XYZ file of C-alpha atoms in Angstrom:
653
model
C 12.499 -26.173 5.370
C 15.766 -24.254 5.099
C 15.770 -20.451 5.233
C 16.721 -20.094 1.561
C 14.115 -22.536 0.289
C 10.492 -22.504 -0.796
C 8.023 -25.338 -1.284
C 6.517 -26.087 -4.676
C 3.349 -28.140 -5.133
C 3.711 -30.517 -8.090
C 0.272 -31.536 -9.371
C 0.050 -34.959 -11.027
C -1.469 -34.879 -14.553
C -4.814 -36.473 -15.370
C -6.920 -36.690 -18.521
C -10.027 -37.106 -16.385
C -11.129 -33.681 -15.152
C -13.190 -35.287 -12.382
C -10.303 -37.398 -11.043
C -9.094 -36.583 -7.493
C -6.343 -33.994 -7.223
C -3.048 -35.713 -6.395
C 0.178 -33.806 -5.760
C 3.415 -33.803 -3.837
C 5.349 -31.014 -2.140
C 8.983 -30.477 -3.078
C 11.583 -28.121 -1.622
C 13.716 -26.020 -3.918
C 16.103 -23.077 -3.475
C 14.694 -19.623 -4.115
C 17.348 -19.044 -6.776
C 17.295 -21.992 -9.149
C 16.294 -23.044 -12.662
C 12.961 -24.549 -11.619
C 10.065 -23.102 -13.621
C 6.754 -22.845 -11.785
C 3.425 -21.057 -11.906
C 2.060 -19.047 -8.986
C -1.618 -19.339 -8.124
C -3.622 -16.267 -7.140
C -7.119 -17.008 -5.820
C -9.582 -16.334 -3.003
C -9.452 -18.701 -0.052
C -13.234 -18.997 0.220
C -15.335 -20.400 3.047
C -13.260 -22.091 5.770
C -16.080 -24.540 6.496
C -16.436 -25.704 2.894
C -13.623 -28.231 2.384
C -12.900 -31.166 0.098
C -10.239 -33.859 0.023
C -7.044 -33.965 -2.034
C -3.959 -36.185 -1.744
C -0.559 -34.617 -0.981
C 2.584 -36.731 -0.520
C 0.378 -39.814 -0.256
C -1.728 -38.406 2.582
C -5.345 -37.325 2.420
C -5.881 -33.747 3.480
C -8.753 -31.272 3.567
C -8.447 -28.022 1.629
C -10.976 -25.318 0.889
C -13.193 -26.073 -2.068
C -12.070 -22.993 -3.984
C -8.436 -24.162 -3.908
C -9.348 -27.677 -5.025
C -11.328 -26.249 -7.951
C -8.409 -24.016 -8.929
C -5.941 -26.925 -8.880
C -8.339 -29.087 -10.879
C -8.730 -26.299 -13.455
C -5.028 -25.715 -14.081
C -3.993 -29.387 -13.868
C -2.409 -30.611 -17.094
C -3.590 -33.700 -18.950
C -0.058 -34.827 -19.811
C 2.685 -33.317 -17.643
C 3.218 -32.530 -13.990
C 2.405 -28.932 -13.087
C 4.703 -27.156 -10.561
C 2.677 -24.530 -8.696
C 3.346 -22.215 -5.776
C 0.178 -21.750 -3.728
C 0.243 -20.020 -0.355
C -2.173 -22.300 1.536
C -0.035 -25.407 0.904
C 3.475 -24.082 0.271
C 3.555 -22.119 3.533
C 3.029 -23.889 6.862
C 0.062 -21.809 8.006
C 0.440 -23.018 11.607
C 4.077 -21.904 11.801
C 3.942 -18.187 12.644
C 7.659 -17.650 12.073
C 7.491 -19.246 8.630
C 4.386 -17.252 7.660
C 6.132 -14.033 8.632
C 9.296 -14.964 6.738
C 7.470 -16.020 3.572
C 5.282 -12.897 3.425
C 8.423 -10.788 3.168
C 9.523 -12.995 0.245
C 6.344 -12.754 -1.779
C 7.874 -10.282 -4.207
C 10.564 -12.755 -5.268
C 8.142 -15.695 -5.354
C 5.685 -14.001 -7.703
C 8.372 -12.198 -9.680
C 10.211 -15.461 -10.428
C 7.055 -17.350 -11.443
C 6.808 -18.020 -15.182
C 3.176 -16.942 -14.961
C 0.673 -15.915 -12.303
C -2.637 -17.694 -12.796
C -5.524 -15.630 -11.423
C -8.336 -18.058 -10.632
C -11.466 -15.960 -10.180
C -13.963 -18.725 -9.437
C -16.463 -21.068 -10.984
C -17.912 -20.912 -14.451
C -21.406 -19.433 -14.817
C -23.866 -18.932 -17.663
C -22.619 -15.383 -18.198
C -18.887 -16.150 -17.977
C -18.324 -16.989 -21.645
C -20.328 -13.951 -22.714
C -18.366 -11.710 -20.347
C -14.896 -12.919 -21.303
C -15.703 -12.917 -25.020
C -16.749 -9.279 -24.598
C -13.444 -8.234 -22.990
C -11.444 -8.123 -26.209
C -13.823 -5.847 -28.177
C -14.268 -3.666 -25.084
C -10.493 -3.302 -24.945
C -10.826 -0.910 -27.885
C -11.850 2.701 -27.355
C -14.092 3.130 -30.408
C -17.742 2.638 -29.398
C -20.267 3.937 -31.940
C -23.833 3.173 -33.017
C -24.807 2.794 -36.677
C -28.177 3.555 -38.307
C -29.459 0.052 -37.525
C -28.923 0.565 -33.814
C -25.937 -1.785 -33.831
C -22.886 -0.913 -31.752
C -19.483 -0.936 -33.397
C -17.393 -2.088 -30.456
C -13.667 -2.020 -31.016
C -12.386 -2.799 -34.469
C -14.395 -1.982 -37.571
C -16.919 -4.637 -38.498
C -17.372 -5.895 -34.932
C -21.105 -5.168 -34.714
C -23.303 -6.057 -31.745
C -27.071 -5.636 -32.027
C -29.027 -3.563 -29.498
C -30.673 -6.704 -28.109
C -27.305 -8.269 -27.165
C -25.305 -5.205 -26.173
C -26.892 -4.562 -22.719
C -26.793 -8.276 -21.851
C -23.070 -8.463 -22.624
C -22.392 -5.322 -20.602
C -24.348 -6.829 -17.690
C -22.424 -10.110 -17.890
C -19.084 -8.312 -17.985
C -20.075 -6.073 -15.071
C -21.052 -9.046 -12.881
C -17.830 -10.849 -13.752
C -15.754 -7.802 -12.777
C -17.545 -7.620 -9.416
C -16.440 -11.103 -8.333
C -14.885 -11.342 -4.818
C -11.474 -12.221 -6.270
C -10.908 -8.659 -7.463
C -11.468 -7.289 -3.927
C -8.912 -9.451 -2.112
C -6.031 -7.382 -0.743
C -3.396 -10.064 -1.415
C -4.327 -10.002 -5.108
C -3.012 -6.435 -5.310
C 0.632 -7.479 -4.997
C 0.135 -10.771 -6.825
C -1.049 -8.969 -9.953
C 1.303 -6.000 -9.575
C 4.460 -8.081 -9.307
C 3.647 -10.723 -11.912
C 5.364 -10.565 -15.274
C 2.378 -12.175 -17.004
C -0.918 -12.473 -15.075
C -3.779 -14.330 -16.775
C -7.371 -14.467 -15.520
C -9.103 -17.861 -15.732
C -12.325 -19.537 -14.593
C -12.960 -23.228 -14.109
C -13.608 -23.873 -17.792
C -10.066 -22.576 -18.429
C -11.167 -19.604 -20.507
C -8.435 -16.991 -20.031
C -7.938 -13.286 -20.635
C -4.937 -10.994 -20.159
C -5.183 -8.665 -17.182
C -4.310 -5.595 -19.243
C -7.289 -6.214 -21.521
C -9.520 -6.589 -18.474
C -8.444 -3.188 -17.139
C -9.068 -1.459 -20.465
C -12.510 -3.067 -20.656
C -13.239 -1.991 -17.071
C -12.254 1.590 -17.904
C -14.550 1.713 -20.931
C -17.465 0.011 -19.176
C -17.030 2.257 -16.129
C -17.339 5.405 -18.226
C -20.235 4.032 -20.263
C -22.242 3.236 -17.119
C -21.325 6.552 -15.513
C -22.443 8.807 -18.345
C -25.186 6.775 -20.011
C -28.156 6.276 -17.655
C -30.085 4.615 -20.495
C -27.479 1.846 -20.626
C -27.864 1.280 -16.871
C -31.608 0.757 -17.339
C -31.047 -1.543 -20.311
C -28.513 -3.634 -18.381
C -30.925 -4.144 -15.482
C -33.687 -5.098 -17.908
C -31.367 -7.593 -19.600
C -30.350 -9.098 -16.247
C -32.954 -8.549 -13.481
C -30.459 -9.892 -10.900
C -28.719 -6.515 -11.116
C -31.656 -4.972 -9.216
C -30.523 -6.975 -6.163
C -26.871 -7.232 -7.120
C -26.549 -3.460 -7.562
C -25.181 -1.445 -10.462
C -22.634 1.303 -9.879
C -19.640 2.390 -11.917
C -17.719 2.659 -8.626
C -17.762 -1.134 -8.259
C -15.356 -1.417 -11.197
C -12.733 0.623 -9.371
C -11.267 -2.520 -7.756
C -10.006 -3.915 -11.071
C -8.723 -0.476 -12.023
C -6.767 -0.223 -8.763
C -5.261 -3.679 -9.257
C -3.905 -2.674 -12.624
C -2.865 0.767 -11.364
C -0.396 -0.852 -8.949
C 0.865 -3.088 -11.747
C 1.302 0.076 -13.826
C 3.398 1.639 -11.031
C 5.546 -1.440 -10.448
C 6.394 -1.401 -14.167
C 7.470 2.230 -13.887
C 4.693 3.271 -16.273
C 6.312 1.295 -19.103
C 3.645 -1.336 -19.792
C 2.613 0.444 -22.957
C 4.254 2.168 -25.918
C 7.613 3.870 -25.220
C 6.145 6.950 -26.894
C 3.679 7.335 -24.000
C 5.477 8.442 -20.850
C 3.281 9.012 -17.793
C 5.049 10.326 -14.699
C 5.763 7.466 -12.296
C 8.289 8.181 -9.564
C 10.701 5.513 -8.351
C 9.323 5.640 -4.805
C 5.731 5.031 -5.951
C 3.627 3.618 -4.531
C 4.302 4.834 -1.030
C 3.104 2.748 1.917
C 0.474 5.257 3.063
C -0.777 5.802 -0.476
C -1.135 2.038 -0.971
C -2.940 1.604 2.362
C -5.454 4.334 1.502
C -6.086 3.128 -2.059
C -6.670 -0.467 -0.864
C -8.684 0.343 2.246
C -11.886 -1.067 0.719
C -10.194 -4.349 -0.211
C -10.848 -7.426 1.908
C -8.665 -9.657 4.055
C -9.498 -12.645 6.246
C -6.800 -11.580 8.716
C -6.988 -7.851 9.513
C -3.207 -7.604 9.877
C -2.877 -8.428 6.197
C -4.333 -5.017 5.303
C -0.781 -3.802 6.042
C 1.310 -6.959 5.585
C -0.054 -7.579 2.062
C 1.308 -4.198 0.962
C 4.848 -4.752 2.244
C 6.287 -5.797 -1.107
C 4.475 -3.009 -2.960
C 5.646 -0.084 -0.845
C 8.661 1.549 -2.473
C 9.389 3.966 0.390
C 9.881 1.521 3.268
C 13.658 1.845 3.538
C 14.347 3.032 7.077
C 10.862 2.069 8.287
C 11.210 0.640 11.807
C 8.415 -1.878 11.378
C 8.500 -5.673 11.272
C 6.032 -8.148 9.841
C 5.018 -10.210 12.860
C 1.962 -12.472 13.102
C 2.584 -12.843 16.838
C 1.245 -9.305 17.339
C -2.431 -8.434 17.574
C -4.163 -6.432 14.876
C -4.356 -3.458 17.232
C -0.636 -3.564 17.993
C 0.286 -3.964 14.323
C -1.711 -0.870 13.372
C -0.309 1.255 16.216
C 3.240 0.149 15.417
C 2.745 0.906 11.734
C 1.291 4.378 12.383
C 4.113 5.386 14.720
C 6.836 3.868 12.513
C 5.522 5.551 9.361
C 5.222 8.910 11.143
C 8.772 8.748 12.472
C 10.214 7.606 9.146
C 8.543 10.383 7.145
C 8.548 13.081 9.819
C 4.841 13.462 9.084
C 1.548 12.980 10.909
C -0.502 12.598 7.741
C -1.256 8.981 8.637
C -3.443 10.006 11.586
C -5.764 11.761 9.117
C -6.915 8.300 7.993
C -8.374 7.581 11.445
C -12.155 7.602 11.930
C -12.529 6.617 15.604
C -16.321 6.810 15.616
C -16.429 3.632 13.575
C -15.431 1.501 16.548
C -15.699 -2.010 15.119
C -14.923 -4.815 17.607
C -14.140 -2.167 20.260
C -10.909 -1.402 18.402
C -10.624 2.040 20.018
C -11.078 0.705 23.533
C -7.519 -0.616 23.159
C -6.073 1.839 20.643
C -5.613 5.640 20.719
C -8.027 7.681 18.611
C -5.254 8.862 16.255
C -4.523 5.327 14.945
C -6.374 4.243 11.768
C -8.252 0.944 11.767
C -7.394 -0.291 8.282
C -9.919 -3.139 8.407
C -12.839 -0.691 8.229
C -13.574 1.030 4.889
C -13.395 4.810 5.188
C -16.775 6.451 5.800
C -15.588 9.847 4.570
C -13.574 11.124 1.642
C -9.832 11.062 2.219
C -8.101 14.450 2.277
C -4.457 13.495 2.810
C -3.971 11.273 -0.242
C -5.892 10.390 -3.374
C -8.252 7.474 -2.888
C -9.800 7.234 -6.351
C -8.497 6.234 -9.769
C -9.551 8.863 -12.271
C -11.673 7.805 -15.233
C -8.911 7.745 -17.816
C -6.832 5.188 -19.663
C -4.095 3.596 -17.576
C -1.551 4.287 -20.308
C -1.961 8.018 -19.510
C -2.061 7.636 -15.723
C 0.556 9.443 -13.652
C 1.258 8.154 -10.164
C -1.113 9.508 -7.520
C 1.360 9.751 -4.635
C 1.877 12.763 -2.421
C 0.035 15.310 -0.318
C -2.954 17.159 -1.726
C -2.857 20.162 0.604
C -0.526 22.081 2.900
C -2.632 23.379 5.782
C 0.504 23.100 7.922
C 2.347 25.411 5.528
C 4.196 22.596 3.798
C 6.614 22.129 6.651
C 8.092 18.994 5.095
C 11.158 20.896 3.902
C 11.913 22.244 7.386
C 10.797 19.536 9.795
C 14.301 18.178 10.467
C 15.308 21.330 12.365
C 13.325 20.482 15.509
C 11.293 17.599 16.886
C 7.702 18.507 16.144
C 5.943 15.444 17.568
C 6.516 12.393 19.761
C 4.604 9.347 20.979
C 4.504 8.416 24.655
C 2.360 5.608 26.070
C -0.383 6.044 23.514
C -0.418 9.843 23.663
C 0.624 11.857 20.622
C 2.374 15.064 21.670
C 2.577 17.447 18.734
C 3.122 21.090 17.928
C -0.227 22.498 16.830
C -2.771 25.246 17.344
C -6.527 25.231 17.874
C -7.906 27.929 15.571
C -11.680 27.607 15.410
C -14.677 25.393 16.196
C -17.737 24.051 14.427
C -20.666 26.437 14.738
C -23.477 25.699 12.266
C -24.165 22.447 10.443
C -26.080 23.121 7.229
C -29.096 20.904 6.684
C -28.895 18.190 4.083
C -31.052 19.021 1.038
C -32.778 15.662 1.389
C -34.149 13.494 -1.381
C -34.323 14.604 -5.002
C -37.801 16.032 -5.690
C -39.952 13.961 -8.018
C -39.902 15.118 -11.605
C -36.357 16.493 -11.360
C -33.538 15.048 -13.451
C -29.884 15.542 -12.580
C -26.578 14.843 -14.293
C -25.003 11.398 -14.288
C -23.003 9.697 -12.958
C -24.389 10.518 -9.491
C -27.679 12.443 -9.405
C -27.636 12.574 -5.589
C -24.231 14.255 -5.532
C -25.333 16.659 -8.271
C -28.474 17.589 -6.313
C -26.582 18.149 -3.064
C -23.924 20.154 -4.889
C -26.499 22.344 -6.596
C -28.590 22.978 -3.476
C -25.635 23.767 -1.214
C -24.059 25.999 -3.868
C -27.312 27.941 -4.184
C -27.700 28.201 -0.397
C -24.212 29.554 0.345
C -24.818 33.246 -0.602
C -27.952 33.355 1.570
C -26.130 31.700 4.475
C -23.432 34.370 4.458
C -25.960 37.152 3.973
C -27.756 35.968 7.132
C -24.530 35.628 9.117
C -23.120 39.014 8.131
C -19.439 38.082 8.497
C -17.870 36.723 5.324
C -14.179 35.833 4.828
C -14.600 35.237 1.073
C -14.731 37.648 -1.862
C -17.186 35.318 -3.593
C -18.715 32.640 -1.312
C -20.230 30.767 -4.247
C -16.838 30.512 -5.960
C -15.303 29.261 -2.709
C -18.057 26.651 -2.322
C -17.835 25.363 -5.903
C -14.079 24.998 -5.530
C -14.443 23.231 -2.160
C -16.993 20.748 -3.504
C -14.406 19.777 -6.130
C -11.679 19.459 -3.476
C -9.991 22.672 -4.630
C -8.908 25.952 -3.078
C -10.690 29.079 -4.295
C -7.898 30.185 -6.630
C -8.395 27.045 -8.760
C -11.726 28.365 -10.047
C -12.433 31.541 -12.026
C -15.627 33.523 -12.281
C -16.531 34.093 -15.937
C -18.229 37.435 -15.388
C -21.149 39.038 -13.658
C -23.728 36.545 -12.413
C -27.326 37.514 -13.313
C -29.059 39.572 -10.643
C -31.886 37.096 -10.147
C -29.348 34.458 -9.098
C -27.813 36.813 -6.560
C -31.290 37.660 -5.273
C -32.395 34.114 -4.443
C -33.988 34.252 -1.018
C -34.527 30.716 0.262
C -31.624 28.460 1.155
C -33.085 25.686 -0.953
C -34.968 27.321 -3.800
C -36.178 24.693 -6.251
C -35.489 26.554 -9.496
C -33.381 25.849 -12.546
C -31.614 29.148 -11.904
C -29.654 27.468 -9.148
C -27.165 26.335 -11.794
C -24.798 29.147 -10.834
C -21.857 26.812 -11.372
C -22.235 27.497 -15.111
C -20.584 30.867 -14.406
C -17.297 29.375 -13.117
C -14.401 27.630 -14.827
C -11.748 25.387 -13.325
C -8.092 26.290 -13.839
C -7.025 22.674 -14.219
C -3.337 23.406 -13.631
C -4.262 24.451 -10.067
C -6.818 21.719 -9.396
C -6.100 18.824 -7.045
C -8.356 16.371 -8.871
C -9.525 17.633 -12.269
C -7.101 16.464 -14.981
C -5.532 18.906 -17.411
C -6.362 16.545 -20.277
C -10.015 15.684 -19.919
C -10.210 12.453 -21.879
C -12.855 11.016 -24.198
C -15.668 10.595 -21.675
C -15.686 14.135 -20.264
C -17.654 17.008 -21.686
C -17.993 20.741 -21.218
C -20.743 22.536 -19.346
C -20.956 20.378 -16.237
C -19.214 20.084 -12.899
C -16.981 17.043 -12.546
C -19.524 14.994 -10.646
C -17.395 11.896 -10.297
C -15.016 14.171 -8.367
C -17.813 15.965 -6.490
C -19.222 12.581 -5.494
C -15.831 11.522 -4.146
C -15.197 14.779 -2.242
C -18.680 14.929 -0.676
C -18.737 11.246 0.281
C -19.590 11.012 3.959
C -19.265 14.773 4.515
C -21.636 17.568 5.553
C -21.429 21.296 4.895
C -20.823 23.388 8.011
C -19.763 26.901 9.017
C -17.188 27.624 11.721
C -17.488 30.293 14.410
C -15.074 32.482 12.461
C -17.243 32.126 9.370
C -15.267 29.614 7.280
C -17.127 27.031 5.226
C -16.016 23.461 5.761
C -16.809 19.830 4.983
C -17.331 17.951 8.227
C -17.472 14.139 8.581
C -21.157 13.198 8.589
C -20.658 10.738 11.435
C -19.934 13.710 13.699
C -22.926 15.729 12.535
C -25.182 12.725 13.157
C -24.272 12.498 16.850
C -24.817 14.788 19.824
C -21.782 15.702 21.894
C -21.474 17.520 25.212
C -18.309 19.328 24.159
C -17.527 21.388 21.081
C -15.569 20.100 18.143
C -12.451 22.185 17.713
C -10.585 22.771 14.467
C -6.816 22.606 14.672
C -3.778 22.677 12.432
C -0.915 20.374 13.402
C 2.688 20.668 12.293
C 3.491 17.992 9.660
C -0.191 17.136 9.052
C -1.270 18.523 5.688
C -4.995 18.899 6.493
C -7.012 20.476 9.350
C -8.152 18.055 12.057
C -11.051 17.842 14.504
C -10.301 17.592 18.217
C -12.430 17.376 21.344
C -11.354 17.883 24.950
C -11.670 14.669 26.958
C -9.362 14.887 29.958
C -6.664 16.755 31.816
C -3.374 15.136 32.813
C -0.903 17.041 34.998
C -2.686 20.259 34.144
C -2.478 19.596 30.396
C -5.576 19.263 28.229
C -5.858 15.921 26.452
C -7.880 15.676 23.243
C -9.480 12.897 21.294
C -9.096 12.816 17.514
C -12.284 13.122 15.460
C -11.197 13.064 11.834
C -10.302 15.599 9.164
C -12.090 18.646 7.814
C -11.727 20.555 4.551
C -11.832 24.227 5.565
C -11.903 26.622 2.618
C -9.229 29.259 3.214
C -7.014 27.042 5.391
C -5.714 24.402 3.000
C -2.519 26.217 1.922
C -1.336 27.394 5.318
C -3.216 30.709 5.263
C -4.073 30.507 8.977
C -0.396 30.354 9.942
C 0.544 33.694 8.428
C 1.030 36.552 10.885
C 0.790 40.259 9.887
C 4.166 40.991 11.430
C 5.865 38.067 9.702
C 6.554 37.951 5.962
C 8.056 34.455 6.112
C 6.366 31.383 4.623
C 3.555 29.694 6.583
C 5.884 26.812 7.477
C 8.109 29.218 9.367
C 5.342 29.757 11.912
C 6.164 26.459 13.600
C 9.554 27.788 14.691
C 8.196 30.903 16.386
C 7.832 31.293 20.142
C 4.043 31.218 19.760
C 4.151 27.792 18.122
C 6.756 26.372 20.504
C 4.441 27.203 23.408
C 1.556 25.343 21.773
C 1.722 21.571 22.205
C -1.369 19.430 21.719
C -1.796 16.089 23.482
C -3.990 13.577 21.635
C -4.992 10.189 23.009
């Protein structure tokens, strides 16, 4: 095949659905008048194959591909299709590498992208028929107990409503929507359509709107969750969580970005920057997606990333997964003059001995993050996509926001697996606060996540007593600082409404099981200063509660701790669950926007070498406060160009 060509699979028509799939491969120039469809699907089980005929030869393909081709085959005319498994020589590494870089053009030029999500099931018709009414925002109940879903007159009785929600939920949890390659295939397509093997189709935009509405309904209506599981007992084993619908929402979010936020009415103008999504942002948002080849967790995002100009990184299937990830981390850091990418590393999740070959500062993108991400947003907020701004950019500036000044001096370098960077060790972990444990029987907590609500409430109530016992206290109001931290905010983003009742201030036990623990009622968020809470709350939010979808996200995989200098912090739980001979140190590194955990492991040529342990939210550090010096009135970023900072180089392996 010539460099400027692609292969197209032309499927022979058949009126008999059960007839064998027969096709031939044709070469055509990338730029030509040929109209073709592109197939997006999951590869499926490698051991489950069936026979098709291509160019007169019998060949084995995975069953899922054969079913997809059979589904979209026309009865009357030949069907030109681009499908990766057959149109790319999978045994030719050079061709695979070359074609991956071309995916944008291949999917962009396709007349339509057909998203084959799998076989038909009993619930499929019910689920897809329910998408269109769920696309509408109006969901009300009349006096008969019937739900008015969508347009007026579209009434669904209470006996059918939970069953339809359950069917739609199960459909949206299919493996197709978790495949990392699908992200770019949907994002780039001019017209993606979702089909199953009975050829029932639905537009992807309608599916996202339905996912948004169903997500919020499950999150804030625990009665509906119970009704859905009663209607479909399989959900007891299958699981039921509003978070599972985030995969579809992320797929459409990237499509929203690639369209510049212009998929909807011109009168609605969300903020979408031209360089969105960034490569790091895309990698973090898709970290939970799946790939058969681990290298594809980066390669599949190549055509999405809008900030890769100048990135010294090549797609190369000749390299190992470990080498690809190290090369990507170093290339991204050098291109952006930032070490934020190392904050995605969690080296204590050492799958397949990854970190026996790779330095601790390099993220393993094949492993879903065990802790909440602090350097970039990892969640899609529960709001309509038509109102969604892009989520790119740093959340904090623990390094003082040195991005504007970093070109003046070299602040970090990589040498034989060791990261040499300007940074200072400031503190260390002192006390890990006990987990409140299980929710006591007879207690009811706010949806969507009662466990997060309980932990939030208990830790918030315990904080004043903790600081009373310790004596030293760097905060004017520890409870205010804690409430802000549990929402991912700095203290100034939350206001105290007035004097808190004396009996709340007088609580003695760290975990006092009383309703009066609801001290958070006395604080308000200043949304303009919040990192996560939207200024416009949307139809599914309500007053008088913390934002527990945000609290759940921030507290995920983290434990409350106190440092030796008395700062409260959120530590990765995987560190608190292990015993270590050496202390965990808290450091701030130039060009890394969040505090990091380090541990001494070695000494080379008289220099201390550290291992990386993850990130830590430290209340009172997140805006560069620890870099200010009494004798210096300059900005925190200016600290890195002082003699004190120049003498402080950290070596991380």
